[in-house]
Amino acid sequence: MKVSGAAVATVAVVTWLSFLATTSDAQGYDFFYLVMQWPRAVCNQPRSNCRAAVPRTFTIHGMWPQTNRGGSPQNCPGRVRDVRSSGRVDRGTLGAMDRQWPNLKRGGRDPNSQFWTHEWNKHGTCSRMSLQNYFRRAVDRAASVDVLRLLRSNRIQPDNRSYRRAAIEAALNRYDPVVKCNDVRSGGRTYKQIHEIRFCVQRDGNRVVSCGRRTQFRSCGSGDIRFSR
Ligand code: AMP
């Protein structure tokens, strides 16, 4: 059979276009990490400069576009000066953000909006969503995962005790998220503690899904992991 050069070229172009359409190179990212933080673990650090009272629930750190290859696109066009006063996020959503996405640190006239603006400029701009859709989806997805309840279902609670990885993994196995630790000093010892839990959210922001492989632990060492009170 004779195949014309034009046919070969057409197949090559179509193959290339369909490759582009299914990779993050064309779309910028494949999924989000919805990063939930444990305020105690943010604030029990040296020089953390946190405000006096911090929530006793997991709060949002950010919703970060990620690629399947491990990339994390940042600082895309579309920066804003201030999220709250931009007029581009409705009041209901801003109210939810004040409750679920607080700045834990001191300072500034509107610390929450300062933090959201940092997160939008660095991560949200690469989502290709409007500010309204990006923030609405983040607070809605965060509200759909009761992290403390998941952990409590396996008797893991913020009581300054250390827990086996396997127990944490079992509690979270519906989502297989990434558990990120940091260090805390207590009674002359250094412990690894739960700092953040990064859940996977579909590209369109509409569903929290399993991250697709066993729960990963980052910066958690190999021993038990403390859950700080
Ligand atoms: P990112 O740039 O998105 O990786 O976020 C890291 C920065 O956000 C660091 O400067 C942290 O100190 C800061 N940060 C993390 N959580 C909070 C929070 N809840 N309030 C204020 N700043 C925070």
PDB file of C-alpha atoms and ligand atoms in Angstrom:
ATOM      1  CA  MET A   1       0.000   0.000   0.000  1.00  0.00           C
ATOM      2  CA  LYS A   2       1.230   3.468  -0.824  1.00  0.00           C
ATOM      3  CA  VAL A   3       0.722   6.112   1.838  1.00  0.00           C
ATOM      4  CA  SER A   4       0.930   9.695   0.705  1.00  0.00           C
ATOM      5  CA  GLY A   5       3.149  12.196   2.446  1.00  0.00           C
ATOM      6  CA  ALA A   6       0.099  14.364   3.110  1.00  0.00           C
ATOM      7  CA  ALA A   7      -1.661  11.532   4.934  1.00  0.00           C
ATOM      8  CA  VAL A   8       1.354  10.884   7.106  1.00  0.00           C
ATOM      9  CA  ALA A   9       1.624  14.576   7.887  1.00  0.00           C
ATOM     10  CA  THR A  10      -2.089  14.753   8.770  1.00  0.00           C
ATOM     11  CA  VAL A  11      -1.825  11.802  11.147  1.00  0.00           C
ATOM     12  CA  ALA A  12       1.256  13.330  12.749  1.00  0.00           C
ATOM     13  CA  VAL A  13      -0.483  16.679  13.279  1.00  0.00           C
ATOM     14  CA  VAL A  14      -3.641  15.078  14.689  1.00  0.00           C
ATOM     15  CA  THR A  15      -1.585  12.905  17.043  1.00  0.00           C
ATOM     16  CA  TRP A  16       0.376  15.914  18.239  1.00  0.00           C
ATOM     17  CA  LEU A  17      -2.758  17.975  18.793  1.00  0.00           C
ATOM     18  CA  SER A  18      -4.437  15.217  20.794  1.00  0.00           C
ATOM     19  CA  PHE A  19      -1.256  14.829  22.845  1.00  0.00           C
ATOM     20  CA  LEU A  20      -1.285  18.555  23.578  1.00  0.00           C
ATOM     21  CA  ALA A  21      -4.940  18.425  24.515  1.00  0.00           C
ATOM     22  CA  THR A  22      -4.379  15.760  27.161  1.00  0.00           C
ATOM     23  CA  THR A  23      -1.227  16.995  28.827  1.00  0.00           C
ATOM     24  CA  SER A  24      -0.676  19.671  31.341  1.00  0.00           C
ATOM     25  CA  ASP A  25       1.616  21.462  28.911  1.00  0.00           C
ATOM     26  CA  ALA A  26      -1.466  22.527  27.016  1.00  0.00           C
ATOM     27  CA  GLN A  27      -3.725  22.997  30.017  1.00  0.00           C
ATOM     28  CA  GLY A  28      -1.229  24.299  32.548  1.00  0.00           C
ATOM     29  CA  TYR A  29      -2.079  21.836  35.308  1.00  0.00           C
ATOM     30  CA  ASP A  30      -3.804  18.512  35.925  1.00  0.00           C
ATOM     31  CA  PHE A  31      -5.297  18.808  39.413  1.00  0.00           C
ATOM     32  CA  PHE A  32      -5.112  20.918  42.556  1.00  0.00           C
ATOM     33  CA  TYR A  33      -3.730  20.319  45.975  1.00  0.00           C
ATOM     34  CA  LEU A  34      -6.190  21.695  48.462  1.00  0.00           C
ATOM     35  CA  VAL A  35      -3.776  22.366  51.301  1.00  0.00           C
ATOM     36  CA  MET A  36      -5.347  22.216  54.757  1.00  0.00           C
ATOM     37  CA  GLN A  37      -3.199  23.302  57.662  1.00  0.00           C
ATOM     38  CA  TRP A  38      -3.301  22.535  61.360  1.00  0.00           C
ATOM     39  CA  PRO A  39      -3.072  26.021  62.929  1.00  0.00           C
ATOM     40  CA  ARG A  40      -1.317  24.764  66.070  1.00  0.00           C
ATOM     41  CA  ALA A  41       1.488  23.342  63.947  1.00  0.00           C
ATOM     42  CA  VAL A  42       1.875  26.615  62.081  1.00  0.00           C
ATOM     43  CA  CYS A  43       1.977  28.590  65.311  1.00  0.00           C
ATOM     44  CA  ASN A  44       4.081  26.429  67.657  1.00  0.00           C
ATOM     45  CA  GLN A  45       7.158  27.315  65.626  1.00  0.00           C
ATOM     46  CA  PRO A  46       9.903  29.731  66.682  1.00  0.00           C
ATOM     47  CA  ARG A  47       9.165  33.271  65.426  1.00  0.00           C
ATOM     48  CA  SER A  48       5.804  32.210  63.989  1.00  0.00           C
ATOM     49  CA  ASN A  49       4.315  35.600  64.942  1.00  0.00           C
ATOM     50  CA  CYS A  50       0.788  34.218  65.104  1.00  0.00           C
ATOM     51  CA  ARG A  51      -2.222  36.073  66.383  1.00  0.00           C
ATOM     52  CA  ALA A  52      -3.348  35.240  69.901  1.00  0.00           C
ATOM     53  CA  ALA A  53      -6.243  32.892  69.226  1.00  0.00           C
ATOM     54  CA  VAL A  54      -6.057  30.409  66.408  1.00  0.00           C
ATOM     55  CA  PRO A  55      -8.860  28.078  65.265  1.00  0.00           C
ATOM     56  CA  ARG A  56      -8.997  24.524  66.526  1.00  0.00           C
ATOM     57  CA  THR A  57      -9.995  23.149  63.152  1.00  0.00           C
ATOM     58  CA  PHE A  58      -8.004  22.619  59.983  1.00  0.00           C
ATOM     59  CA  THR A  59      -7.989  25.803  57.907  1.00  0.00           C
ATOM     60  CA  ILE A  60      -7.137  26.427  54.279  1.00  0.00           C
ATOM     61  CA  HIS A  61      -3.596  27.313  53.307  1.00  0.00           C
ATOM     62  CA  GLY A  62      -4.247  27.305  49.587  1.00  0.00           C
ATOM     63  CA  MET A  63      -5.443  25.534  46.480  1.00  0.00           C
ATOM     64  CA  TRP A  64      -2.453  24.921  44.253  1.00  0.00           C
ATOM     65  CA  PRO A  65      -2.486  23.821  40.612  1.00  0.00           C
ATOM     66  CA  GLN A  66      -0.287  20.745  40.117  1.00  0.00           C
ATOM     67  CA  THR A  67       0.850  18.705  37.147  1.00  0.00           C
ATOM     68  CA  ASN A  68       0.977  14.918  37.087  1.00  0.00           C
ATOM     69  CA  ARG A  69       4.722  15.169  36.627  1.00  0.00           C
ATOM     70  CA  GLY A  70       5.113  16.915  39.975  1.00  0.00           C
ATOM     71  CA  GLY A  71       5.220  20.495  38.724  1.00  0.00           C
ATOM     72  CA  SER A  72       3.435  23.360  40.328  1.00  0.00           C
ATOM     73  CA  PRO A  73       2.862  26.312  38.002  1.00  0.00           C
ATOM     74  CA  GLN A  74       3.113  29.632  39.781  1.00  0.00           C
ATOM     75  CA  ASN A  75       2.832  33.374  39.260  1.00  0.00           C
ATOM     76  CA  CYS A  76       0.792  33.430  36.048  1.00  0.00           C
ATOM     77  CA  PRO A  77      -0.685  36.647  34.626  1.00  0.00           C
ATOM     78  CA  GLY A  78      -3.773  38.051  36.353  1.00  0.00           C
ATOM     79  CA  ARG A  79      -2.387  39.396  39.612  1.00  0.00           C
ATOM     80  CA  VAL A  80      -4.588  41.582  41.792  1.00  0.00           C
ATOM     81  CA  ARG A  81      -3.705  44.185  44.408  1.00  0.00           C
ATOM     82  CA  ASP A  82      -6.196  43.078  46.987  1.00  0.00           C
ATOM     83  CA  VAL A  83      -8.713  40.240  46.798  1.00  0.00           C
ATOM     84  CA  ARG A  84     -11.345  41.648  49.142  1.00  0.00           C
ATOM     85  CA  SER A  85     -11.511  45.111  47.595  1.00  0.00           C
ATOM     86  CA  SER A  86     -11.196  43.845  44.011  1.00  0.00           C
ATOM     87  CA  GLY A  87     -14.985  43.619  43.756  1.00  0.00           C
ATOM     88  CA  ARG A  88     -14.530  40.288  42.003  1.00  0.00           C
ATOM     89  CA  VAL A  89     -15.522  37.943  44.841  1.00  0.00           C
ATOM     90  CA  ASP A  90     -19.061  38.040  46.228  1.00  0.00           C
ATOM     91  CA  ARG A  91     -19.818  38.743  49.879  1.00  0.00           C
ATOM     92  CA  GLY A  92     -20.994  35.275  50.720  1.00  0.00           C
ATOM     93  CA  THR A  93     -17.752  33.785  49.472  1.00  0.00           C
ATOM     94  CA  LEU A  94     -15.642  36.384  51.301  1.00  0.00           C
ATOM     95  CA  GLY A  95     -17.515  35.528  54.500  1.00  0.00           C
ATOM     96  CA  ALA A  96     -16.755  31.834  54.031  1.00  0.00           C
ATOM     97  CA  MET A  97     -13.117  32.718  53.361  1.00  0.00           C
ATOM     98  CA  ASP A  98     -12.912  34.748  56.584  1.00  0.00           C
ATOM     99  CA  ARG A  99     -14.070  31.665  58.489  1.00  0.00           C
ATOM    100  CA  GLN A 100     -12.203  28.926  56.651  1.00  0.00           C
ATOM    101  CA  TRP A 101      -9.095  30.641  55.258  1.00  0.00           C
ATOM    102  CA  PRO A 102      -7.752  32.946  57.989  1.00  0.00           C
ATOM    103  CA  ASN A 103      -4.364  34.548  58.094  1.00  0.00           C
ATOM    104  CA  LEU A 104      -2.910  33.096  61.280  1.00  0.00           C
ATOM    105  CA  LYS A 105      -0.184  35.719  61.512  1.00  0.00           C
ATOM    106  CA  ARG A 106      -0.320  39.220  62.900  1.00  0.00           C
ATOM    107  CA  GLY A 107      -0.146  42.397  60.912  1.00  0.00           C
ATOM    108  CA  GLY A 108      -1.659  44.621  58.281  1.00  0.00           C
ATOM    109  CA  ARG A 109      -5.021  46.294  57.989  1.00  0.00           C
ATOM    110  CA  ASP A 110      -6.764  43.282  56.504  1.00  0.00           C
ATOM    111  CA  PRO A 111      -4.504  40.297  57.211  1.00  0.00           C
ATOM    112  CA  ASN A 112      -6.918  37.741  55.759  1.00  0.00           C
ATOM    113  CA  SER A 113      -7.124  39.537  52.430  1.00  0.00           C
ATOM    114  CA  GLN A 114      -3.351  39.930  52.399  1.00  0.00           C
ATOM    115  CA  PHE A 115      -2.961  36.173  52.710  1.00  0.00           C
ATOM    116  CA  TRP A 116      -5.607  35.432  50.035  1.00  0.00           C
ATOM    117  CA  THR A 117      -3.955  37.930  47.701  1.00  0.00           C
ATOM    118  CA  HIS A 118      -0.595  36.186  48.138  1.00  0.00           C
ATOM    119  CA  GLU A 119      -2.229  32.831  47.434  1.00  0.00           C
ATOM    120  CA  TRP A 120      -4.162  34.106  44.405  1.00  0.00           C
ATOM    121  CA  ASN A 121      -1.144  35.824  42.866  1.00  0.00           C
ATOM    122  CA  LYS A 122       1.191  32.880  43.399  1.00  0.00           C
ATOM    123  CA  HIS A 123      -1.142  29.926  42.746  1.00  0.00           C
ATOM    124  CA  GLY A 124      -4.670  30.985  41.803  1.00  0.00           C
ATOM    125  CA  THR A 125      -3.574  32.917  38.722  1.00  0.00           C
ATOM    126  CA  CYS A 126      -2.446  29.615  37.165  1.00  0.00           C
ATOM    127  CA  SER A 127      -5.886  28.008  37.628  1.00  0.00           C
ATOM    128  CA  ARG A 128      -7.431  29.768  34.645  1.00  0.00           C
ATOM    129  CA  MET A 129     -10.489  30.409  36.786  1.00  0.00           C
ATOM    130  CA  SER A 130     -12.015  33.719  37.724  1.00  0.00           C
ATOM    131  CA  LEU A 131     -11.316  34.881  41.266  1.00  0.00           C
ATOM    132  CA  GLN A 132     -14.924  34.144  42.154  1.00  0.00           C
ATOM    133  CA  ASN A 133     -14.836  30.572  40.886  1.00  0.00           C
ATOM    134  CA  TYR A 134     -11.417  29.841  42.327  1.00  0.00           C
ATOM    135  CA  PHE A 135     -12.230  31.008  45.857  1.00  0.00           C
ATOM    136  CA  ARG A 136     -15.771  29.605  45.834  1.00  0.00           C
ATOM    137  CA  ARG A 137     -14.507  26.204  44.825  1.00  0.00           C
ATOM    138  CA  ALA A 138     -11.742  26.238  47.410  1.00  0.00           C
ATOM    139  CA  VAL A 139     -14.084  26.992  50.319  1.00  0.00           C
ATOM    140  CA  ASP A 140     -16.722  24.558  49.079  1.00  0.00           C
ATOM    141  CA  ARG A 141     -14.244  21.716  48.655  1.00  0.00           C
ATOM    142  CA  ALA A 142     -12.673  22.442  52.048  1.00  0.00           C
ATOM    143  CA  ALA A 143     -16.100  22.372  53.675  1.00  0.00           C
ATOM    144  CA  SER A 144     -16.770  18.982  52.121  1.00  0.00           C
ATOM    145  CA  VAL A 145     -13.880  17.308  53.973  1.00  0.00           C
ATOM    146  CA  ASP A 146     -14.151  17.202  57.743  1.00  0.00           C
ATOM    147  CA  VAL A 147     -10.496  16.446  58.428  1.00  0.00           C
ATOM    148  CA  LEU A 148     -10.774  16.257  62.214  1.00  0.00           C
ATOM    149  CA  ARG A 149     -13.679  13.871  61.931  1.00  0.00           C
ATOM    150  CA  LEU A 150     -11.800  11.610  59.520  1.00  0.00           C
ATOM    151  CA  LEU A 151      -8.878  11.416  61.927  1.00  0.00           C
ATOM    152  CA  ARG A 152     -11.134  10.957  64.929  1.00  0.00           C
ATOM    153  CA  SER A 153     -12.759   7.999  63.183  1.00  0.00           C
ATOM    154  CA  ASN A 154      -9.490   6.203  63.857  1.00  0.00           C
ATOM    155  CA  ARG A 155      -9.088   7.693  67.361  1.00  0.00           C
ATOM    156  CA  ILE A 156      -6.509  10.254  66.252  1.00  0.00           C
ATOM    157  CA  GLN A 157      -6.957  13.592  67.959  1.00  0.00           C
ATOM    158  CA  PRO A 158      -4.969  16.721  68.780  1.00  0.00           C
ATOM    159  CA  ASP A 159      -3.791  15.655  72.231  1.00  0.00           C
ATOM    160  CA  ASN A 160       0.006  15.930  71.916  1.00  0.00           C
ATOM    161  CA  ARG A 161       0.341  12.195  71.502  1.00  0.00           C
ATOM    162  CA  SER A 162       2.194  10.543  68.651  1.00  0.00           C
ATOM    163  CA  TYR A 163       0.415   8.239  66.233  1.00  0.00           C
ATOM    164  CA  ARG A 164       1.548   5.476  63.941  1.00  0.00           C
ATOM    165  CA  ARG A 165       1.683   6.305  60.262  1.00  0.00           C
ATOM    166  CA  ALA A 166      -0.442   3.289  59.490  1.00  0.00           C
ATOM    167  CA  ALA A 167      -3.193   4.653  61.733  1.00  0.00           C
ATOM    168  CA  ILE A 168      -3.103   8.050  60.019  1.00  0.00           C
ATOM    169  CA  GLU A 169      -3.073   6.405  56.629  1.00  0.00           C
ATOM    170  CA  ALA A 170      -6.072   4.250  57.515  1.00  0.00           C
ATOM    171  CA  ALA A 171      -8.044   7.262  58.727  1.00  0.00           C
ATOM    172  CA  LEU A 172      -7.439   9.116  55.480  1.00  0.00           C
ATOM    173  CA  ASN A 173      -7.660   6.220  53.048  1.00  0.00           C
ATOM    174  CA  ARG A 174     -10.720   7.556  51.299  1.00  0.00           C
ATOM    175  CA  TYR A 175      -8.584  10.363  49.872  1.00  0.00           C
ATOM    176  CA  ASP A 176      -4.979   9.085  50.037  1.00  0.00           C
ATOM    177  CA  PRO A 177      -3.712  12.646  50.514  1.00  0.00           C
ATOM    178  CA  VAL A 178      -0.217  13.936  51.194  1.00  0.00           C
ATOM    179  CA  VAL A 179       0.579  14.388  54.877  1.00  0.00           C
ATOM    180  CA  LYS A 180       3.237  17.016  55.438  1.00  0.00           C
ATOM    181  CA  CYS A 181       5.055  17.275  58.767  1.00  0.00           C
ATOM    182  CA  ASN A 182       7.198  19.854  60.468  1.00  0.00           C
ATOM    183  CA  ASP A 183       9.258  19.746  63.651  1.00  0.00           C
ATOM    184  CA  VAL A 184       8.189  20.835  67.090  1.00  0.00           C
ATOM    185  CA  ARG A 185      10.303  21.073  70.230  1.00  0.00           C
ATOM    186  CA  SER A 186       8.747  19.919  73.451  1.00  0.00           C
ATOM    187  CA  GLY A 187      10.303  18.922  76.773  1.00  0.00           C
ATOM    188  CA  GLY A 188      13.803  19.033  75.309  1.00  0.00           C
ATOM    189  CA  ARG A 189      12.909  16.705  72.426  1.00  0.00           C
ATOM    190  CA  THR A 190      12.080  17.290  68.792  1.00  0.00           C
ATOM    191  CA  TYR A 191       8.998  15.608  67.362  1.00  0.00           C
ATOM    192  CA  LYS A 192       7.558  15.310  63.888  1.00  0.00           C
ATOM    193  CA  GLN A 193       4.018  16.674  63.887  1.00  0.00           C
ATOM    194  CA  ILE A 194       1.136  16.884  61.423  1.00  0.00           C
ATOM    195  CA  HIS A 195       1.493  20.279  59.755  1.00  0.00           C
ATOM    196  CA  GLU A 196      -0.632  20.096  56.591  1.00  0.00           C
ATOM    197  CA  ILE A 197      -2.775  17.640  54.716  1.00  0.00           C
ATOM    198  CA  ARG A 198      -2.883  18.109  50.953  1.00  0.00           C
ATOM    199  CA  PHE A 199      -6.010  16.725  49.310  1.00  0.00           C
ATOM    200  CA  CYS A 200      -6.410  16.234  45.581  1.00  0.00           C
ATOM    201  CA  VAL A 201      -9.123  18.176  43.791  1.00  0.00           C
ATOM    202  CA  GLN A 202     -10.199  17.650  40.200  1.00  0.00           C
ATOM    203  CA  ARG A 203      -8.968  20.188  37.645  1.00  0.00           C
ATOM    204  CA  ASP A 204     -12.363  21.826  37.422  1.00  0.00           C
ATOM    205  CA  GLY A 205     -12.391  22.283  41.184  1.00  0.00           C
ATOM    206  CA  ASN A 206     -15.635  20.364  41.545  1.00  0.00           C
ATOM    207  CA  ARG A 207     -14.648  17.307  43.547  1.00  0.00           C
ATOM    208  CA  VAL A 208     -12.173  16.119  46.138  1.00  0.00           C
ATOM    209  CA  VAL A 209     -10.799  12.830  44.875  1.00  0.00           C
ATOM    210  CA  SER A 210      -8.278  10.221  45.967  1.00  0.00           C
ATOM    211  CA  CYS A 211      -4.733  11.201  45.062  1.00  0.00           C
ATOM    212  CA  GLY A 212      -4.525   7.773  43.482  1.00  0.00           C
ATOM    213  CA  ARG A 213      -1.745   6.121  45.397  1.00  0.00           C
ATOM    214  CA  ARG A 214      -0.989   5.349  49.009  1.00  0.00           C
ATOM    215  CA  THR A 215      -0.909   8.275  51.378  1.00  0.00           C
ATOM    216  CA  GLN A 216       2.445   9.961  51.077  1.00  0.00           C
ATOM    217  CA  PHE A 217       4.252  11.384  54.079  1.00  0.00           C
ATOM    218  CA  ARG A 218       6.566  14.339  53.492  1.00  0.00           C
ATOM    219  CA  SER A 219       9.189  15.504  55.971  1.00  0.00           C
ATOM    220  CA  CYS A 220       7.699  13.089  58.492  1.00  0.00           C
ATOM    221  CA  GLY A 221      10.772  10.947  59.240  1.00  0.00           C
ATOM    222  CA  SER A 222      10.153   7.271  59.831  1.00  0.00           C
ATOM    223  CA  GLY A 223       8.721   7.201  63.343  1.00  0.00           C
ATOM    224  CA  ASP A 224       5.396   8.100  64.901  1.00  0.00           C
ATOM    225  CA  ILE A 225       3.826  11.487  64.238  1.00  0.00           C
ATOM    226  CA  ARG A 226       2.531  13.854  66.863  1.00  0.00           C
ATOM    227  CA  PHE A 227      -0.785  15.663  66.633  1.00  0.00           C
ATOM    228  CA  SER A 228      -0.319  18.859  68.615  1.00  0.00           C
ATOM    229  CA  ARG A 229      -2.935  20.247  70.937  1.00  0.00           C
TER     230      ARG A 229
HETATM  231  P1  AMP B   1       2.991  29.526  49.722  1.00  0.00           P
HETATM  232  O1  AMP B   1       3.748  30.745  49.248  1.00  0.00           O
HETATM  233  O2  AMP B   1       1.631  29.394  49.139  1.00  0.00           O
HETATM  234  O3  AMP B   1       3.818  28.290  49.639  1.00  0.00           O
HETATM  235  O4  AMP B   1       2.741  29.798  51.258  1.00  0.00           O
HETATM  236  C1  AMP B   1       3.805  29.916  52.143  1.00  0.00           C
HETATM  237  C2  AMP B   1       3.736  31.243  52.831  1.00  0.00           C
HETATM  238  O5  AMP B   1       2.470  31.440  53.422  1.00  0.00           O
HETATM  239  C3  AMP B   1       4.764  31.334  53.930  1.00  0.00           C
HETATM  240  O6  AMP B   1       5.286  32.639  53.914  1.00  0.00           O
HETATM  241  C4  AMP B   1       3.949  31.094  55.177  1.00  0.00           C
HETATM  242  O7  AMP B   1       4.525  31.709  56.290  1.00  0.00           O
HETATM  243  C5  AMP B   1       2.638  31.704  54.812  1.00  0.00           C
HETATM  244  N1  AMP B   1       1.477  31.123  55.494  1.00  0.00           N
HETATM  245  C6  AMP B   1       1.100  29.846  55.521  1.00  0.00           C
HETATM  246  N2  AMP B   1      -0.057  29.712  56.178  1.00  0.00           N
HETATM  247  C7  AMP B   1      -0.405  30.947  56.554  1.00  0.00           C
HETATM  248  C8  AMP B   1      -1.513  31.465  57.259  1.00  0.00           C
HETATM  249  N3  AMP B   1      -2.515  30.702  57.654  1.00  0.00           N
HETATM  250  N4  AMP B   1      -1.543  32.778  57.467  1.00  0.00           N
HETATM  251  C9  AMP B   1      -0.553  33.564  57.009  1.00  0.00           C
HETATM  252  N5  AMP B   1       0.499  33.153  56.345  1.00  0.00           N
HETATM  253  C10 AMP B   1       0.578  31.853  56.121  1.00  0.00           C
END
